Short mmCIF file of C-alpha atoms and ligand atoms in Angstrom, two decimals:
data_model
loop_
_atom_site.label_atom_id
_atom_site.label_comp_id
_atom_site.label_asym_id
_atom_site.label_seq_id
_atom_site.Cartn_x
_atom_site.Cartn_y
_atom_site.Cartn_z
CA MET A 13 23.08 -7.59 7.38
CA PRO A 14 26.45 -7.41 6.23
CA VAL A 15 28.58 -8.38 2.82
CA ASN A 16 28.60 -12.11 2.09
CA LYS A 17 32.18 -11.82 1.15
CA ALA A 18 32.44 -15.40 0.97
CA ALA A 19 29.80 -16.05 -1.38
CA TYR A 20 30.58 -13.02 -3.68
CA GLN A 21 34.25 -14.75 -3.60
CA GLN A 22 33.03 -17.98 -5.06
CA LEU A 23 30.23 -16.14 -7.04
CA ILE A 24 33.27 -13.89 -8.88
CA ILE A 25 35.63 -17.25 -9.84
CA ASP A 26 32.58 -18.99 -11.11
CA LEU A 27 31.28 -16.16 -13.29
CA GLN A 28 34.82 -15.29 -14.22
CA SER A 29 35.50 -18.56 -15.31
CA LYS A 30 32.59 -18.47 -17.62
CA ASN A 31 33.12 -14.98 -19.14
CA VAL A 32 29.83 -13.72 -17.09
CA THR A 33 29.63 -10.39 -15.69
CA LEU A 34 28.71 -9.72 -12.60
CA VAL A 35 25.89 -6.59 -11.89
CA ALA A 36 26.07 -6.59 -8.02
CA VAL A 37 22.74 -5.27 -6.89
CA SER A 38 22.93 -3.04 -4.27
CA LYS A 39 19.39 -1.85 -3.98
CA ALA A 40 18.12 -0.63 -0.50
CA LYS A 41 21.59 -1.32 0.98
CA GLN A 42 23.79 0.95 2.29
CA VAL A 43 26.75 2.78 1.12
CA GLN A 44 28.92 1.05 3.22
CA ASP A 45 27.91 -2.09 2.02
CA ILE A 46 28.82 -1.21 -1.63
CA LYS A 47 32.00 0.14 -0.30
CA ALA A 48 32.97 -3.10 1.08
CA LEU A 49 32.42 -4.76 -2.40
CA TYR A 50 34.29 -1.85 -3.75
CA ASP A 51 37.18 -2.56 -1.50
CA LEU A 52 37.30 -6.19 -2.53
CA GLY A 53 38.10 -5.13 -6.21
CA HIS A 54 33.97 -4.83 -7.21
CA ARG A 55 33.21 -2.52 -9.75
CA ASN A 56 29.81 -3.30 -11.42
CA PHE A 57 26.58 -2.32 -9.38
CA GLY A 58 22.75 -1.93 -9.94
CA GLU A 59 20.21 0.32 -8.88
CA ASN A 60 16.67 0.33 -9.26
CA TYR A 61 15.72 3.90 -8.47
CA VAL A 62 16.83 7.12 -9.75
CA GLN A 63 17.11 9.06 -7.08
CA GLU A 64 18.68 6.34 -4.61
CA LEU A 65 21.45 5.83 -7.81
CA VAL A 66 21.98 9.76 -7.89
CA GLU A 67 22.52 9.73 -3.94
CA LYS A 68 24.93 6.64 -3.48
CA ALA A 69 26.95 7.35 -6.63
CA GLY A 70 27.61 11.09 -5.20
CA GLN A 71 29.24 9.16 -1.84
CA LEU A 72 30.87 6.53 -3.83
CA PRO A 73 34.07 6.27 -5.99
CA LYS A 74 34.08 7.68 -9.07
CA ASP A 75 35.03 4.47 -10.95
CA ILE A 76 32.38 2.37 -10.20
CA HIS A 77 30.22 1.51 -13.37
CA TRP A 78 26.69 2.06 -12.52
CA HIS A 79 23.80 -0.29 -14.21
CA PHE A 80 20.17 1.06 -14.12
CA ILE A 81 18.05 -1.87 -13.68
CA GLY A 82 14.82 -0.66 -13.01
CA HIS A 83 12.18 1.29 -14.86
CA LEU A 84 13.23 4.53 -16.51
CA GLN A 85 10.77 7.05 -16.98
CA SER A 86 11.68 9.66 -19.68
CA ASN A 87 11.99 12.67 -17.25
CA LYS A 88 14.51 10.88 -15.50
CA VAL A 89 16.80 10.40 -17.50
CA LYS A 90 18.60 13.67 -17.19
CA SER A 91 19.67 12.85 -13.77
CA ILE A 92 21.77 9.67 -14.68
CA ALA A 93 23.22 10.74 -18.02
CA TYR A 94 26.49 12.10 -17.21
CA PHE A 95 27.76 8.76 -15.25
CA VAL A 96 25.13 5.81 -16.05
CA GLN A 97 27.07 3.17 -17.45
CA LEU A 98 24.32 0.79 -18.94
CA ILE A 99 20.50 1.29 -18.45
CA HIS A 100 19.25 -2.49 -18.81
CA GLY A 101 15.21 -1.84 -18.77
CA VAL A 102 14.69 0.24 -22.24
CA ASP A 103 11.25 -0.48 -23.52
CA SER A 104 10.31 2.45 -25.79
CA LEU A 105 11.81 4.28 -28.72
CA LYS A 106 10.54 7.72 -26.88
CA LEU A 107 13.24 6.60 -23.96
CA LEU A 108 15.86 5.72 -26.33
CA LYS A 109 14.99 9.54 -28.00
CA GLU A 110 15.49 11.17 -24.42
CA ILE A 111 18.83 8.81 -23.50
CA ASN A 112 19.97 10.38 -27.14
CA LYS A 113 19.16 13.90 -26.32
CA GLN A 114 20.82 13.73 -23.17
CA GLY A 115 23.55 11.63 -24.28
CA GLN A 116 23.93 14.64 -26.58
CA LYS A 117 23.73 17.28 -23.80
CA ASN A 118 26.48 15.10 -21.98
CA ASN A 119 28.78 14.60 -24.71
CA ARG A 120 28.23 10.88 -24.23
CA ILE A 121 27.16 7.65 -25.55
CA ILE A 122 25.20 6.01 -23.51
CA ASN A 123 24.52 2.03 -23.94
CA CYS A 124 21.36 0.39 -23.47
CA LEU A 125 19.78 -2.86 -23.51
CA LEU A 126 16.04 -3.30 -24.48
CA GLN A 127 13.84 -5.49 -22.00
CA VAL A 128 12.17 -8.24 -23.20
CA HIS A 129 9.07 -9.42 -21.21
CA ILE A 130 9.84 -13.25 -20.42
CA ALA A 131 7.84 -13.89 -17.44
CA GLU A 132 4.31 -14.99 -17.09
CA GLU A 133 3.36 -12.13 -14.53
CA GLU A 134 0.88 -9.37 -16.24
CA THR A 135 2.70 -6.51 -14.05
CA LYS A 136 6.65 -7.03 -15.59
CA PHE A 137 7.63 -4.05 -17.77
CA GLY A 138 8.98 -4.88 -21.47
CA LEU A 139 8.26 -5.83 -25.35
CA ASP A 140 7.42 -8.56 -27.03
CA GLU A 141 9.62 -10.01 -29.83
CA LYS A 142 7.56 -8.23 -32.25
CA GLU A 143 7.94 -4.69 -30.28
CA VAL A 144 11.77 -5.44 -30.42
CA ASN A 145 12.11 -5.92 -33.94
CA LEU A 146 10.01 -2.34 -34.39
CA ILE A 147 12.48 -0.47 -32.01
CA MET A 148 15.34 -2.36 -33.92
CA ASN A 149 13.98 -1.04 -37.07
CA GLU A 150 13.30 1.83 -36.50
CA PHE A 151 16.11 2.67 -34.31
CA ALA A 152 18.59 1.76 -37.07
CA ASN A 153 17.00 4.05 -39.63
CA LEU A 154 17.21 7.31 -37.20
CA GLY A 155 20.60 7.33 -36.98
CA MET A 156 21.06 8.30 -32.86
CA GLU A 157 24.58 8.92 -32.26
CA ASN A 158 24.36 9.22 -28.53
CA VAL A 159 22.50 6.06 -27.57
CA LYS A 160 23.58 2.47 -28.37
CA ILE A 161 21.27 -0.96 -28.26
CA ILE A 162 24.19 -3.27 -26.88
CA GLY A 163 21.73 -6.04 -25.92
CA LEU A 164 18.58 -7.71 -24.20
CA MET A 165 17.47 -7.51 -20.93
CA GLY A 166 15.08 -9.70 -19.06
CA ILE A 167 13.25 -11.01 -15.88
CA ALA A 168 12.08 -14.66 -15.29
CA SER A 169 8.95 -15.76 -13.67
CA PHE A 170 8.96 -15.62 -10.16
CA ILE A 171 8.12 -19.46 -9.80
CA GLU A 172 9.35 -23.02 -8.21
CA ASP A 173 9.27 -24.18 -11.69
CA MET A 174 12.70 -24.11 -12.67
CA ASN A 175 12.22 -25.85 -16.38
CA LYS A 176 9.46 -23.10 -17.10
CA VAL A 177 12.22 -20.40 -16.06
CA ARG A 178 14.67 -22.04 -18.53
CA MET A 179 12.06 -21.74 -21.32
CA GLU A 180 11.84 -17.98 -20.54
CA PHE A 181 15.79 -17.37 -20.82
CA ARG A 182 15.74 -19.98 -23.67
CA TYR A 183 13.25 -17.91 -25.84
CA LEU A 184 15.17 -14.56 -24.83
CA ARG A 185 18.23 -16.29 -26.06
CA THR A 186 16.82 -17.03 -29.47
CA ILE A 187 15.65 -13.42 -29.39
CA PHE A 188 18.75 -12.15 -29.20
CA ASN A 189 20.44 -14.70 -31.35
CA LYS A 190 18.25 -13.73 -34.40
CA LEU A 191 19.34 -9.98 -33.43
CA ALA A 192 22.60 -10.08 -32.93
CA PRO A 193 23.78 -10.58 -36.62
CA LEU A 194 21.82 -7.51 -37.96
CA ALA A 195 22.18 -5.54 -35.26
CA ILE A 196 26.52 -5.48 -35.82
CA ALA A 197 25.74 -2.65 -38.35
CA HIS A 198 25.17 0.25 -35.85
CA SER A 199 26.52 -0.90 -32.79
CA PRO A 200 28.01 -4.01 -31.24
CA PHE A 201 25.08 -6.12 -29.71
CA THR A 202 26.61 -8.40 -27.31
CA ILE A 203 25.06 -8.37 -23.75
CA LEU A 204 22.29 -10.75 -22.65
CA SER A 205 21.11 -9.61 -19.22
CA MET A 206 19.47 -12.42 -17.52
CA GLY A 207 19.52 -14.10 -14.29
CA MET A 208 18.77 -13.25 -10.66
CA SER A 209 20.23 -15.10 -7.13
CA ALA A 210 17.14 -17.85 -7.52
CA ASP A 211 18.16 -18.25 -10.97
CA TYR A 212 21.39 -17.10 -12.55
CA LYS A 213 22.77 -21.04 -12.79
CA ILE A 214 20.15 -21.59 -15.49
CA ALA A 215 20.40 -18.31 -17.31
CA ILE A 216 24.08 -19.13 -17.78
CA GLU A 217 23.41 -22.36 -18.98
CA GLU A 218 20.86 -20.75 -21.49
CA GLY A 219 23.61 -18.51 -22.42
CA SER A 220 23.48 -15.23 -20.24
CA ASN A 221 27.06 -12.87 -20.05
CA MET A 222 25.60 -10.48 -17.34
CA VAL A 223 23.86 -11.44 -14.49
CA ARG A 224 22.30 -9.09 -11.84
CA ILE A 225 22.89 -10.41 -8.53
CA GLY A 226 21.54 -8.99 -4.93
CA SER A 227 20.61 -10.98 -1.83
CA LEU A 228 22.88 -13.76 -2.64
CA ILE A 229 25.55 -11.04 -1.63
CA PHE A 230 23.94 -8.43 0.22
CA GLY A 231 21.45 -10.50 1.94
CA GLU A 232 17.68 -10.85 1.69
CA ARG A 233 16.22 -6.97 1.51
C1 LIG B 328 16.37 -6.51 -7.59
C2 LIG B 328 16.54 -7.15 -8.65
C3 LIG B 328 17.67 -8.15 -9.18
C4 LIG B 328 18.27 -8.51 -8.03
O1 LIG B 328 17.68 -9.77 -7.52
P1 LIG B 328 18.35 -10.91 -6.33
O2 LIG B 328 17.29 -11.61 -6.41
O3 LIG B 328 18.35 -9.82 -4.80
O4 LIG B 328 19.47 -11.16 -6.85
C5 LIG B 328 18.05 -8.31 -10.50
N1 LIG B 328 17.32 -7.35 -10.97
C6 LIG B 328 16.33 -6.72 -11.44
C7 LIG B 328 15.82 -5.94 -12.80
C8 LIG B 328 16.11 -6.48 -10.03
O5 LIG B 328 14.82 -5.41 -9.54
#
């Protein structure tokens, strides 16, 4: 299925007027589809799998900002550390330490978001509020210089009940708001990554400033 350029154009106008960054989720999509969107001026793309990301990044222009939005295993960090723009799904101190180590090796500061579990489904990765606070505190004391936590990410439940989805986003926004003033001391804490094709409008109403959208632009997977 080709890229839906009309949907993209409309989306980008809407999001820009609200100062929301669009991460175009290109998982399972062809390199030429990504290139088509790139040629329209798009630069932020998101991928879920390390190997797929590395392969695509190697075949596409170097000025693309690649977002890793999947679950990252510590042993895979080194494969993406030299180019990744933002890692959305960080959910342990162990992973942060490894990202810091690989950032050091590559002489870069790698930006990360902590993933918070907001959905009712059991299977989703992520932290609860207590764990987020714990990690933020420990992180502040460790003085890691090559990794920064610049915000939070969450995935809402896949359900029909959009009011429930809204409450999940609202909850994440509340945690974000509580952390923002504390976090300024060691890094900017400004990114709230929430919202996908089905629920991005609600996410933005609830304070999202970064949405991750795939099927609306690239078609169903
Ligand atoms: C696949 C995926 C998206 C995009 O989903 P769509 O419904 O296609 O917009 C966003 N975020 C994450 C974490 C994903 O895995």
